[in-house]
mmCIF file of C-alpha atoms and ligand atoms in Angstrom:
data_model
loop_
_atom_site.group_PDB
_atom_site.id
_atom_site.type_symbol
_atom_site.label_atom_id
_atom_site.label_comp_id
_atom_site.label_asym_id
_atom_site.label_seq_id
_atom_site.Cartn_x
_atom_site.Cartn_y
_atom_site.Cartn_z
ATOM 1 C CA MET T 1 -33.883 -20.030 -7.658
ATOM 2 C CA VAL T 2 -31.076 -20.967 -9.851
ATOM 3 C CA ILE T 3 -30.447 -24.410 -11.766
ATOM 4 C CA LYS T 4 -27.716 -24.775 -13.450
ATOM 5 C CA ILE T 5 -28.492 -27.185 -16.569
ATOM 6 C CA GLN T 6 -25.928 -29.488 -18.625
ATOM 7 C CA ASN T 7 -25.982 -27.756 -22.225
ATOM 8 C CA LYS T 8 -26.480 -30.576 -24.494
ATOM 9 C CA THR T 9 -30.280 -31.152 -22.878
ATOM 10 C CA ALA T 10 -30.940 -28.009 -21.480
ATOM 11 C CA ASP T 11 -33.671 -26.849 -24.185
ATOM 12 C CA ALA T 12 -35.968 -30.246 -23.255
ATOM 13 C CA THR T 13 -35.135 -29.732 -19.523
ATOM 14 C CA ILE T 14 -36.419 -26.773 -19.557
ATOM 15 C CA GLY T 15 -39.492 -27.223 -21.052
ATOM 16 C CA LYS T 16 -40.101 -29.949 -18.611
ATOM 17 C CA ILE T 17 -39.810 -27.949 -16.266
ATOM 18 C CA ILE T 18 -42.107 -25.179 -17.071
ATOM 19 C CA LYS T 19 -44.433 -27.319 -17.985
ATOM 20 C CA LYS T 20 -44.278 -28.941 -14.553
ATOM 21 C CA HIS T 21 -45.248 -25.503 -12.909
ATOM 22 C CA GLU T 22 -47.922 -24.324 -15.193
ATOM 23 C CA GLY T 23 -50.723 -22.246 -13.141
ATOM 24 C CA ILE T 24 -48.376 -21.282 -10.882
ATOM 25 C CA LEU T 25 -46.869 -17.740 -10.782
ATOM 26 C CA ILE T 26 -43.603 -17.840 -11.932
ATOM 27 C CA GLU T 27 -41.296 -16.275 -13.970
ATOM 28 C CA PHE T 28 -38.691 -18.456 -15.859
ATOM 29 C CA LYS T 29 -35.517 -17.353 -17.467
ATOM 30 C CA LYS T 30 -32.638 -18.815 -19.491
ATOM 31 C CA ILE T 31 -29.247 -17.628 -19.032
ATOM 32 C CA ILE T 32 -26.185 -18.394 -20.437
ATOM 33 C CA LYS T 33 -22.712 -17.058 -18.515
ATOM 34 C CA LYS T 34 -19.249 -18.752 -18.904
ATOM 35 C CA GLY T 35 -20.677 -20.930 -21.673
ATOM 36 C CA GLU T 36 -23.302 -22.096 -18.993
ATOM 37 C CA ILE T 37 -27.012 -22.962 -18.875
ATOM 38 C CA TYR T 38 -28.849 -21.539 -16.182
ATOM 39 C CA LEU T 39 -32.183 -21.672 -15.589
ATOM 40 C CA CYS T 40 -33.456 -19.162 -13.003
ATOM 41 C CA LEU T 41 -37.124 -18.731 -11.736
ATOM 42 C CA SER T 42 -38.570 -15.891 -9.676
ATOM 43 C CA GLY T 43 -41.955 -15.495 -8.369
ATOM 44 C CA ASP T 44 -43.752 -17.966 -6.412
ATOM 45 C CA LEU T 45 -41.020 -20.379 -5.370
ATOM 46 C CA MET T 46 -42.625 -21.609 -2.214
ATOM 47 C CA ASN T 47 -44.599 -23.714 -5.009
ATOM 48 C CA VAL T 48 -41.798 -25.231 -6.931
ATOM 49 C CA ASP T 49 -41.412 -28.791 -7.122
ATOM 50 C CA LEU T 50 -37.785 -29.368 -5.932
ATOM 51 C CA VAL T 51 -38.745 -33.139 -5.446
ATOM 52 C CA PHE T 52 -39.479 -33.057 -9.324
ATOM 53 C CA ILE T 53 -36.561 -30.957 -9.664
ATOM 54 C CA LYS T 54 -33.972 -32.823 -8.288
ATOM 55 C CA SER T 55 -35.350 -35.956 -9.952
ATOM 56 C CA LEU T 56 -33.840 -35.026 -13.460
ATOM 57 C CA ASP T 57 -30.415 -35.644 -13.815
ATOM 58 C CA ASP T 58 -29.090 -33.165 -15.869
ATOM 59 C CA VAL T 59 -29.932 -30.077 -13.597
ATOM 60 C CA GLU T 60 -27.936 -28.854 -10.203
ATOM 61 C CA ILE T 61 -29.768 -26.679 -8.445
ATOM 62 C CA VAL T 62 -27.051 -23.960 -7.178
ATOM 63 C CA MET T 63 -29.149 -21.394 -5.592
ATOM 64 C CA GLY T 64 -32.497 -22.572 -3.888
ATOM 65 C CA PRO T 65 -35.413 -20.543 -3.342
ATOM 66 C CA GLU T 66 -34.237 -19.129 0.625
ATOM 67 C CA LYS T 67 -31.081 -17.195 -1.329
ATOM 68 C CA SER T 68 -31.231 -14.134 -3.239
ATOM 69 C CA PHE T 69 -27.884 -14.000 -4.801
ATOM 70 C CA TYR T 70 -25.621 -16.448 -7.559
ATOM 71 C CA PHE T 71 -23.905 -14.750 -10.314
ATOM 72 C CA CYS T 72 -22.472 -12.010 -7.933
ATOM 73 C CA GLY T 73 -21.631 -14.587 -5.233
ATOM 74 C CA LYS T 74 -18.643 -16.309 -4.447
ATOM 75 C CA SER T 75 -20.097 -19.883 -5.513
ATOM 76 C CA PHE T 76 -19.799 -18.808 -8.983
ATOM 77 C CA ALA T 77 -16.574 -17.319 -9.166
ATOM 78 C CA LYS T 78 -13.491 -16.514 -6.440
ATOM 79 C CA LYS T 79 -12.520 -13.327 -7.971
ATOM 80 C CA SER T 80 -13.084 -11.416 -11.058
ATOM 81 C CA SER T 81 -11.748 -8.660 -12.939
ATOM 82 C CA VAL T 82 -13.667 -5.777 -14.926
ATOM 83 C CA GLU T 83 -12.258 -4.406 -17.900
ATOM 84 C CA VAL T 84 -12.677 -0.191 -17.894
ATOM 85 C CA GLY T 85 -11.180 0.855 -21.006
ATOM 86 C CA ASN T 86 -7.617 -0.302 -21.021
ATOM 87 C CA VAL T 87 -7.249 -0.573 -17.332
ATOM 88 C CA SER T 88 -8.278 -4.135 -15.383
ATOM 89 C CA VAL T 89 -9.818 -3.853 -11.867
ATOM 90 C CA GLY T 90 -9.231 -6.498 -10.173
ATOM 91 C CA ILE T 91 -6.187 -8.139 -10.645
ATOM 92 C CA GLN T 92 -4.727 -9.704 -7.690
ATOM 93 C CA ASP T 93 -1.555 -7.870 -7.192
ATOM 94 C CA GLU T 94 -2.675 -4.536 -8.852
ATOM 95 C CA MET T 95 -4.305 -1.212 -7.523
ATOM 96 C CA ILE T 96 -6.180 0.966 -9.324
ATOM 97 C CA ILE T 97 -6.842 4.824 -8.266
ATOM 98 C CA ILE T 98 -9.922 6.816 -9.987
ATOM 99 C CA ALA T 99 -9.306 10.233 -9.287
ATOM 100 C CA GLY T 100 -11.033 13.431 -10.260
ATOM 101 C CA PRO T 101 -13.222 16.210 -9.306
ATOM 102 C CA CYS T 102 -16.462 15.732 -7.573
ATOM 103 C CA ALA T 103 -18.581 17.905 -10.241
ATOM 104 C CA ILE T 104 -17.379 19.088 -13.513
ATOM 105 C CA GLU T 105 -17.422 22.716 -14.326
ATOM 106 C CA ASN T 106 -15.418 23.479 -17.385
ATOM 107 C CA TYR T 107 -13.070 21.743 -20.097
ATOM 108 C CA LYS T 108 -9.894 23.961 -18.643
ATOM 109 C CA ASP T 109 -9.945 22.480 -15.180
ATOM 110 C CA LEU T 110 -11.070 19.372 -16.123
ATOM 111 C CA TYR T 111 -8.183 18.808 -18.297
ATOM 112 C CA GLU T 112 -5.689 20.260 -15.751
ATOM 113 C CA THR T 113 -7.522 17.675 -13.220
ATOM 114 C CA ALA T 114 -6.592 15.139 -15.751
ATOM 115 C CA ILE T 115 -3.205 15.635 -16.577
ATOM 116 C CA GLY T 116 -1.988 16.037 -13.106
ATOM 117 C CA VAL T 117 -3.785 12.771 -11.468
ATOM 118 C CA LYS T 118 -2.744 10.565 -14.389
ATOM 119 C CA LYS T 119 0.602 11.268 -13.888
ATOM 120 C CA ALA T 120 0.411 11.361 -9.985
ATOM 121 C CA GLY T 121 -0.863 7.547 -10.448
ATOM 122 C CA ALA T 122 -4.847 7.517 -11.308
ATOM 123 C CA SER T 123 -5.041 5.366 -14.050
ATOM 124 C CA ILE T 124 -9.040 5.745 -14.475
ATOM 125 C CA PHE T 125 -10.339 9.819 -14.584
ATOM 126 C CA ARG T 126 -13.699 10.684 -12.519
ATOM 127 C CA GLY T 127 -15.726 13.822 -12.713
ATOM 128 C CA GLY T 128 -19.393 14.434 -12.195
ATOM 129 C CA ALA T 129 -21.805 15.679 -15.008
ATOM 130 C CA PHE T 130 -25.235 14.905 -12.860
ATOM 131 C CA LYS T 131 -25.156 15.395 -9.328
ATOM 132 C CA PRO T 132 -27.535 14.102 -6.489
ATOM 133 C CA ARG T 133 -28.132 16.825 -4.211
ATOM 134 C CA THR T 134 -29.908 17.326 -1.229
ATOM 135 C CA SER T 135 -31.127 20.591 -1.870
ATOM 136 C CA PRO T 136 -32.694 21.689 -5.460
ATOM 137 C CA TYR T 137 -30.807 24.976 -5.144
ATOM 138 C CA ASN T 138 -27.287 23.191 -4.760
ATOM 139 C CA PHE T 139 -24.990 23.643 -8.223
ATOM 140 C CA GLN T 140 -26.648 20.395 -9.976
ATOM 141 C CA GLY T 141 -23.872 19.689 -12.608
ATOM 142 C CA ILE T 142 -23.874 20.798 -16.281
ATOM 143 C CA GLY T 143 -25.406 17.115 -17.140
ATOM 144 C CA SER T 144 -25.052 15.840 -20.883
ATOM 145 C CA GLU T 145 -22.221 18.288 -21.639
ATOM 146 C CA GLY T 146 -20.468 17.300 -18.489
ATOM 147 C CA LEU T 147 -20.548 13.252 -20.447
ATOM 148 C CA LYS T 148 -19.065 14.804 -23.440
ATOM 149 C CA MET T 149 -16.384 16.684 -22.041
ATOM 150 C CA LEU T 150 -15.593 13.412 -20.107
ATOM 151 C CA LYS T 151 -15.326 11.784 -23.412
ATOM 152 C CA LYS T 152 -12.756 14.398 -25.244
ATOM 153 C CA ILE T 153 -11.010 13.900 -22.068
ATOM 154 C CA HIS T 154 -10.660 10.095 -22.760
ATOM 155 C CA GLU T 155 -9.489 11.285 -25.869
ATOM 156 C CA ASP T 156 -6.784 13.898 -25.283
ATOM 157 C CA VAL T 157 -5.424 12.833 -21.699
ATOM 158 C CA LYS T 158 -5.995 9.006 -23.126
ATOM 159 C CA ILE T 159 -7.322 8.065 -19.753
ATOM 160 C CA PRO T 160 -10.593 5.725 -18.809
ATOM 161 C CA VAL T 161 -13.502 7.917 -17.806
ATOM 162 C CA VAL T 162 -16.633 7.201 -15.293
ATOM 163 C CA SER T 163 -18.961 9.120 -14.502
ATOM 164 C CA GLU T 164 -22.717 9.167 -12.279
ATOM 165 C CA ILE T 165 -25.762 8.827 -14.417
ATOM 166 C CA MET T 166 -28.977 8.942 -12.560
ATOM 167 C CA SER T 167 -31.489 8.090 -14.833
ATOM 168 C CA ILE T 168 -32.388 5.320 -17.181
ATOM 169 C CA ARG T 169 -32.939 8.579 -19.992
ATOM 170 C CA ASP T 170 -28.970 9.188 -19.815
ATOM 171 C CA ILE T 171 -27.880 5.564 -20.068
ATOM 172 C CA GLU T 172 -27.890 5.656 -24.197
ATOM 173 C CA LEU T 173 -25.082 8.603 -24.159
ATOM 174 C CA ALA T 174 -23.229 7.642 -21.127
ATOM 175 C CA GLU T 175 -22.267 4.469 -23.465
ATOM 176 C CA GLU T 176 -21.168 6.421 -25.909
ATOM 177 C CA CYS T 177 -19.478 8.797 -23.838
ATOM 178 C CA LEU T 178 -17.717 6.884 -20.787
ATOM 179 C CA ASP T 179 -15.721 3.707 -20.002
ATOM 180 C CA MET T 180 -17.584 2.917 -16.906
ATOM 181 C CA ILE T 181 -21.176 4.041 -15.408
ATOM 182 C CA GLN T 182 -21.246 5.040 -11.960
ATOM 183 C CA VAL T 183 -24.511 4.695 -10.107
ATOM 184 C CA GLY T 184 -24.204 6.778 -6.911
ATOM 185 C CA ALA T 185 -25.401 5.952 -3.320
ATOM 186 C CA ARG T 186 -28.801 7.436 -3.536
ATOM 187 C CA ASN T 187 -29.951 5.401 -6.486
ATOM 188 C CA PHE T 188 -28.440 1.911 -5.520
ATOM 189 C CA THR T 189 -31.847 0.639 -4.923
ATOM 190 C CA ASN T 190 -33.737 2.006 -7.799
ATOM 191 C CA VAL T 191 -34.170 -1.520 -9.475
ATOM 192 C CA ALA T 192 -36.123 -0.248 -12.795
ATOM 193 C CA PHE T 193 -32.268 1.674 -13.500
ATOM 194 C CA LEU T 194 -30.292 -1.555 -12.378
ATOM 195 C CA LYS T 195 -32.071 -3.901 -15.094
ATOM 196 C CA GLU T 196 -31.893 -1.204 -17.589
ATOM 197 C CA LEU T 197 -27.853 -0.843 -16.811
ATOM 198 C CA GLY T 198 -28.067 -4.796 -16.664
ATOM 199 C CA LYS T 199 -28.755 -4.640 -20.644
ATOM 200 C CA CYS T 200 -25.825 -2.283 -21.427
ATOM 201 C CA SER T 201 -22.051 -3.335 -22.310
ATOM 202 C CA THR T 202 -20.348 -0.681 -20.054
ATOM 203 C CA PRO T 203 -18.819 -1.487 -17.173
ATOM 204 C CA ILE T 204 -20.883 -0.343 -13.746
ATOM 205 C CA LEU T 205 -19.360 1.419 -10.860
ATOM 206 C CA LEU T 206 -21.979 0.473 -8.355
ATOM 207 C CA LYS T 207 -21.823 2.533 -5.061
ATOM 208 C CA LYS T 208 -23.271 0.998 -1.398
ATOM 209 C CA GLY T 209 -26.326 3.179 -0.194
ATOM 210 C CA LEU T 210 -26.582 5.465 2.770
ATOM 211 C CA ASN T 211 -28.051 2.806 4.954
ATOM 212 C CA GLY T 212 -27.172 -0.154 3.042
ATOM 213 C CA THR T 213 -25.618 -3.084 3.873
ATOM 214 C CA ASN T 214 -23.236 -5.275 2.357
ATOM 215 C CA THR T 215 -25.626 -7.895 1.210
ATOM 216 C CA ASP T 216 -27.659 -5.677 -0.270
ATOM 217 C CA LEU T 217 -24.752 -3.887 -2.218
ATOM 218 C CA VAL T 218 -24.084 -7.361 -3.897
ATOM 219 C CA LYS T 219 -28.353 -7.697 -4.443
ATOM 220 C CA ALA T 220 -28.017 -4.553 -6.256
ATOM 221 C CA ALA T 221 -25.071 -6.027 -8.509
ATOM 222 C CA GLU T 222 -27.247 -9.421 -9.142
ATOM 223 C CA PHE T 223 -30.048 -6.913 -10.747
ATOM 224 C CA ILE T 224 -27.171 -5.686 -12.978
ATOM 225 C CA SER T 225 -25.565 -9.329 -13.642
ATOM 226 C CA TYR T 226 -29.287 -11.461 -14.072
ATOM 227 C CA ASN T 227 -29.918 -9.098 -16.999
ATOM 228 C CA GLY T 228 -26.762 -9.470 -18.860
ATOM 229 C CA ASN T 229 -24.080 -7.436 -17.907
ATOM 230 C CA ASP T 230 -21.454 -9.148 -15.130
ATOM 231 C CA ASP T 231 -18.947 -5.921 -15.600
ATOM 232 C CA ILE T 232 -19.422 -4.608 -11.976
ATOM 233 C CA ILE T 233 -17.632 -2.847 -9.381
ATOM 234 C CA LEU T 234 -18.788 -2.539 -5.970
ATOM 235 C CA CYS T 235 -18.229 0.878 -4.048
ATOM 236 C CA GLU T 236 -18.307 1.445 -0.427
ATOM 237 C CA ARG T 237 -18.821 5.150 0.321
ATOM 238 C CA GLY T 238 -19.062 5.808 3.622
ATOM 239 C CA ILE T 239 -22.479 4.721 5.995
ATOM 240 C CA GLN T 240 -24.669 6.885 8.089
ATOM 241 C CA THR T 241 -24.111 6.109 11.854
ATOM 242 C CA GLY T 242 -24.327 8.063 14.759
ATOM 243 C CA GLU T 243 -21.150 9.920 13.851
ATOM 244 C CA ASN T 244 -20.639 13.386 13.251
ATOM 245 C CA LEU T 245 -17.286 14.420 13.244
ATOM 246 C CA THR T 246 -17.272 12.711 9.479
ATOM 247 C CA ARG T 247 -19.422 13.128 6.805
ATOM 248 C CA PHE T 248 -20.330 9.150 6.733
ATOM 249 C CA THR T 249 -18.357 6.524 8.690
ATOM 250 C CA LEU T 250 -16.328 4.537 6.185
ATOM 251 C CA ASP T 251 -16.820 1.073 6.691
ATOM 252 C CA LEU T 252 -13.836 -1.034 6.363
ATOM 253 C CA SER T 253 -14.814 -4.065 7.807
ATOM 254 C CA SER T 254 -16.421 -3.508 3.710
ATOM 255 C CA VAL T 255 -13.669 -5.200 2.101
ATOM 256 C CA PRO T 256 -13.062 -8.319 3.645
ATOM 257 C CA VAL T 257 -16.779 -8.412 4.520
ATOM 258 C CA LEU T 258 -17.202 -8.649 1.023
ATOM 259 C CA ARG T 259 -14.377 -10.695 -0.206
ATOM 260 C CA GLU T 260 -16.136 -13.605 1.628
ATOM 261 C CA ILE T 261 -19.358 -13.485 0.031
ATOM 262 C CA THR T 262 -18.859 -11.854 -3.562
ATOM 263 C CA HIS T 263 -16.031 -12.026 -6.098
ATOM 264 C CA LEU T 264 -16.554 -8.479 -7.858
ATOM 265 C CA PRO T 265 -13.828 -6.192 -7.433
ATOM 266 C CA ILE T 266 -13.884 -3.765 -4.544
ATOM 267 C CA CYS T 267 -13.431 -0.168 -4.837
ATOM 268 C CA ILE T 268 -13.381 2.230 -1.268
ATOM 269 C CA ASP T 269 -14.406 5.997 -1.563
ATOM 270 C CA PRO T 270 -12.790 7.435 1.100
ATOM 271 C CA SER T 271 -13.782 11.472 0.089
ATOM 272 C CA HIS T 272 -17.326 11.362 0.481
ATOM 273 C CA ALA T 273 -17.038 8.551 3.492
ATOM 274 C CA ALA T 274 -14.951 11.573 5.539
ATOM 275 C CA GLY T 275 -16.301 14.891 4.133
ATOM 276 C CA ARG T 276 -13.352 16.482 4.708
ATOM 277 C CA ARG T 277 -9.558 15.943 2.926
ATOM 278 C CA GLU T 278 -7.593 15.679 5.669
ATOM 279 C CA LEU T 279 -9.135 12.244 6.470
ATOM 280 C CA VAL T 280 -8.896 11.201 2.994
ATOM 281 C CA PRO T 281 -5.041 9.839 3.307
ATOM 282 C CA PRO T 282 -5.683 7.860 6.108
ATOM 283 C CA LEU T 283 -8.350 6.309 5.495
ATOM 284 C CA ALA T 284 -7.101 5.499 2.027
ATOM 285 C CA LYS T 285 -3.649 4.435 3.039
ATOM 286 C CA ALA T 286 -6.631 1.926 5.239
ATOM 287 C CA ALA T 287 -8.291 0.769 2.479
ATOM 288 C CA THR T 288 -5.108 0.010 0.888
ATOM 289 C CA LEU T 289 -3.866 -2.085 3.694
ATOM 290 C CA LEU T 290 -7.123 -4.259 3.415
ATOM 291 C CA GLY T 291 -6.516 -5.162 0.226
ATOM 292 C CA ALA T 292 -8.588 -3.050 -1.859
ATOM 293 C CA ASP T 293 -8.697 -3.678 -5.616
ATOM 294 C CA CYS T 294 -9.324 0.346 -6.152
ATOM 295 C CA LEU T 295 -9.502 3.917 -4.494
ATOM 296 C CA GLU T 296 -12.131 6.341 -6.021
ATOM 297 C CA ILE T 297 -10.686 9.728 -4.651
ATOM 298 C CA GLU T 298 -11.909 13.311 -5.338
ATOM 299 C CA VAL T 299 -8.933 15.466 -6.678
ATOM 300 C CA HIS T 300 -9.372 19.306 -7.905
ATOM 301 C CA VAL T 301 -6.494 21.169 -9.767
ATOM 302 C CA ARG T 302 -7.806 24.288 -7.384
ATOM 303 C CA PRO T 303 -10.285 22.590 -4.735
ATOM 304 C CA ASP T 304 -10.867 25.968 -2.822
ATOM 305 C CA GLU T 305 -12.103 27.595 -6.054
ATOM 306 C CA THR T 306 -14.819 25.088 -6.746
ATOM 307 C CA ILE T 307 -18.426 26.232 -6.630
ATOM 308 C CA LYS T 308 -19.815 26.134 -3.480
ATOM 309 C CA PRO T 309 -21.350 24.337 -1.285
ATOM 310 C CA GLY T 310 -19.822 21.222 -3.155
ATOM 311 C CA ASP T 311 -17.412 18.642 -2.365
ATOM 312 C CA GLY T 312 -14.261 21.010 -3.073
ATOM 313 C CA VAL T 313 -13.660 20.802 1.014
ATOM 314 C CA GLN T 314 -13.017 16.771 0.519
ATOM 315 C CA SER T 315 -10.839 17.213 -2.611
ATOM 316 C CA LEU T 316 -7.071 16.654 -2.588
ATOM 317 C CA ASP T 317 -4.989 19.424 -4.475
ATOM 318 C CA ILE T 318 -2.673 17.746 -7.298
ATOM 319 C CA VAL T 319 0.492 17.292 -4.975
ATOM 320 C CA THR T 320 -1.410 16.259 -1.591
ATOM 321 C CA PHE T 321 -2.692 13.968 -3.742
ATOM 322 C CA GLU T 322 0.826 12.569 -5.205
ATOM 323 C CA SER T 323 2.360 12.213 -1.906
ATOM 324 C CA LEU T 324 -0.284 10.022 -0.919
ATOM 325 C CA VAL T 325 0.070 7.674 -3.692
ATOM 326 C CA GLY T 326 3.437 7.604 -2.705
ATOM 327 C CA GLU T 327 2.493 6.296 0.378
ATOM 328 C CA ILE T 328 0.193 4.113 -1.175
ATOM 329 C CA ASN T 329 2.932 2.500 -2.927
ATOM 330 C CA LYS T 330 4.682 2.043 0.148
ATOM 331 C CA ILE T 331 1.718 -0.137 1.703
ATOM 332 C CA LEU T 332 1.405 -2.080 -1.675
ATOM 333 C CA GLY T 333 4.992 -2.933 -1.778
ATOM 334 C CA LEU T 334 4.452 -4.572 1.911
ATOM 335 C CA ASN T 335 1.874 -6.948 0.198
ATOM 336 C CA ASN T 336 3.996 -7.326 -2.934
ATOM 337 C CA ARG T 337 1.301 -5.468 -4.706
ATOM 338 C CA LYS T 338 1.985 -2.912 -7.112
ATOM 339 C CA LEU T 339 0.047 0.593 -8.361
ATOM 340 C CA ARG T 340 -1.175 0.270 -12.072
ATOM 341 C CA MET T 341 -0.208 3.597 -14.015
ATOM 342 C CA ILE T 342 -1.100 4.277 -17.426
HETATM 343 C C1 PEP H 1 -19.909 11.167 -6.109
HETATM 344 O O1 PEP H 1 -19.513 9.949 -6.424
HETATM 345 O O2 PEP H 1 -19.693 12.129 -6.529
HETATM 346 C C2 PEP H 1 -20.937 10.765 -5.311
HETATM 347 C C3 PEP H 1 -22.206 11.786 -5.141
HETATM 348 O O3 PEP H 1 -21.341 9.950 -4.488
HETATM 349 P P1 PEP H 1 -21.671 9.084 -3.356
HETATM 350 O O4 PEP H 1 -23.204 8.877 -4.564
HETATM 351 O O5 PEP H 1 -21.401 8.128 -3.110
HETATM 352 O O6 PEP H 1 -22.805 10.125 -2.528
HETATM 353 MN MN1 MN H 2 -18.356 14.348 -4.759
#
């Protein structure tokens, strides 16, 4: 539950509310966002004295006990943007493309891919250092070394970088090396992790889980925002359905549905959803037409030479990526939007 309190009298009013609920298992947290003061209540909300709170004249209940997100919701803001390095994601008339390899294997491939995708139109570079695999025998990624390589890519190629981390233990290094931290689909319900990410100052690219709903995604984002970090981009990357000709099913309705319920920028990842490179361009174009703020696309300078099994099969080569960007540009033009290049 979230209460907005007028700044001048906030501390006295918060004191009164806390005193009124003594002995009830409720945690109170004062949050300041955009210069406004909020008191958040969590716990035994059925025993909140709503009549008392409503009787205070400097107080407005902006989220009642029955709801589960506010700061990431539409009633808090209409549309927000997130600064990733020097690139804003979520500006109405601009689209951003994040591109790069699934897994980082060596600096040479990483560098060549970064140069290629930047020239073709990507303005944020991705690369997986820690890989969440379904088998312990598959390539797990090169770990911390990969984050350090991405930092060097930022310096050498002058492009913001994003990568997934899977553990609280890696947050410190990630903050040092990355412009954005990715939370993978398999980790989006890891509440302890989300809470810690809320304390950092690096933007978060939060992916929807394999069985997640759009509401779950915004609730996961709320954990991050509640703990202090408001720079969150939501990402749809395919969900499990009965379909077996694609790796996952890209839930394109996420774009309009998330637009209805959240102000956060929306990213679509057609690569992990499709699982096959030939399906990436049509899905990327559909997401563009729907008005996604951002696309995350796997691209590798030599996709067929990557470690197997891996995501090489869904990675585009630079030439295909370049021609896809051309088609995306045409679609953007239809809606008076354009691609943000760097
Ligand atoms: C990835 O981006 O490389 C990745 C593993 O994504 P997801 O968590 O969506 O599977
Ligand atoms: Mn991948």
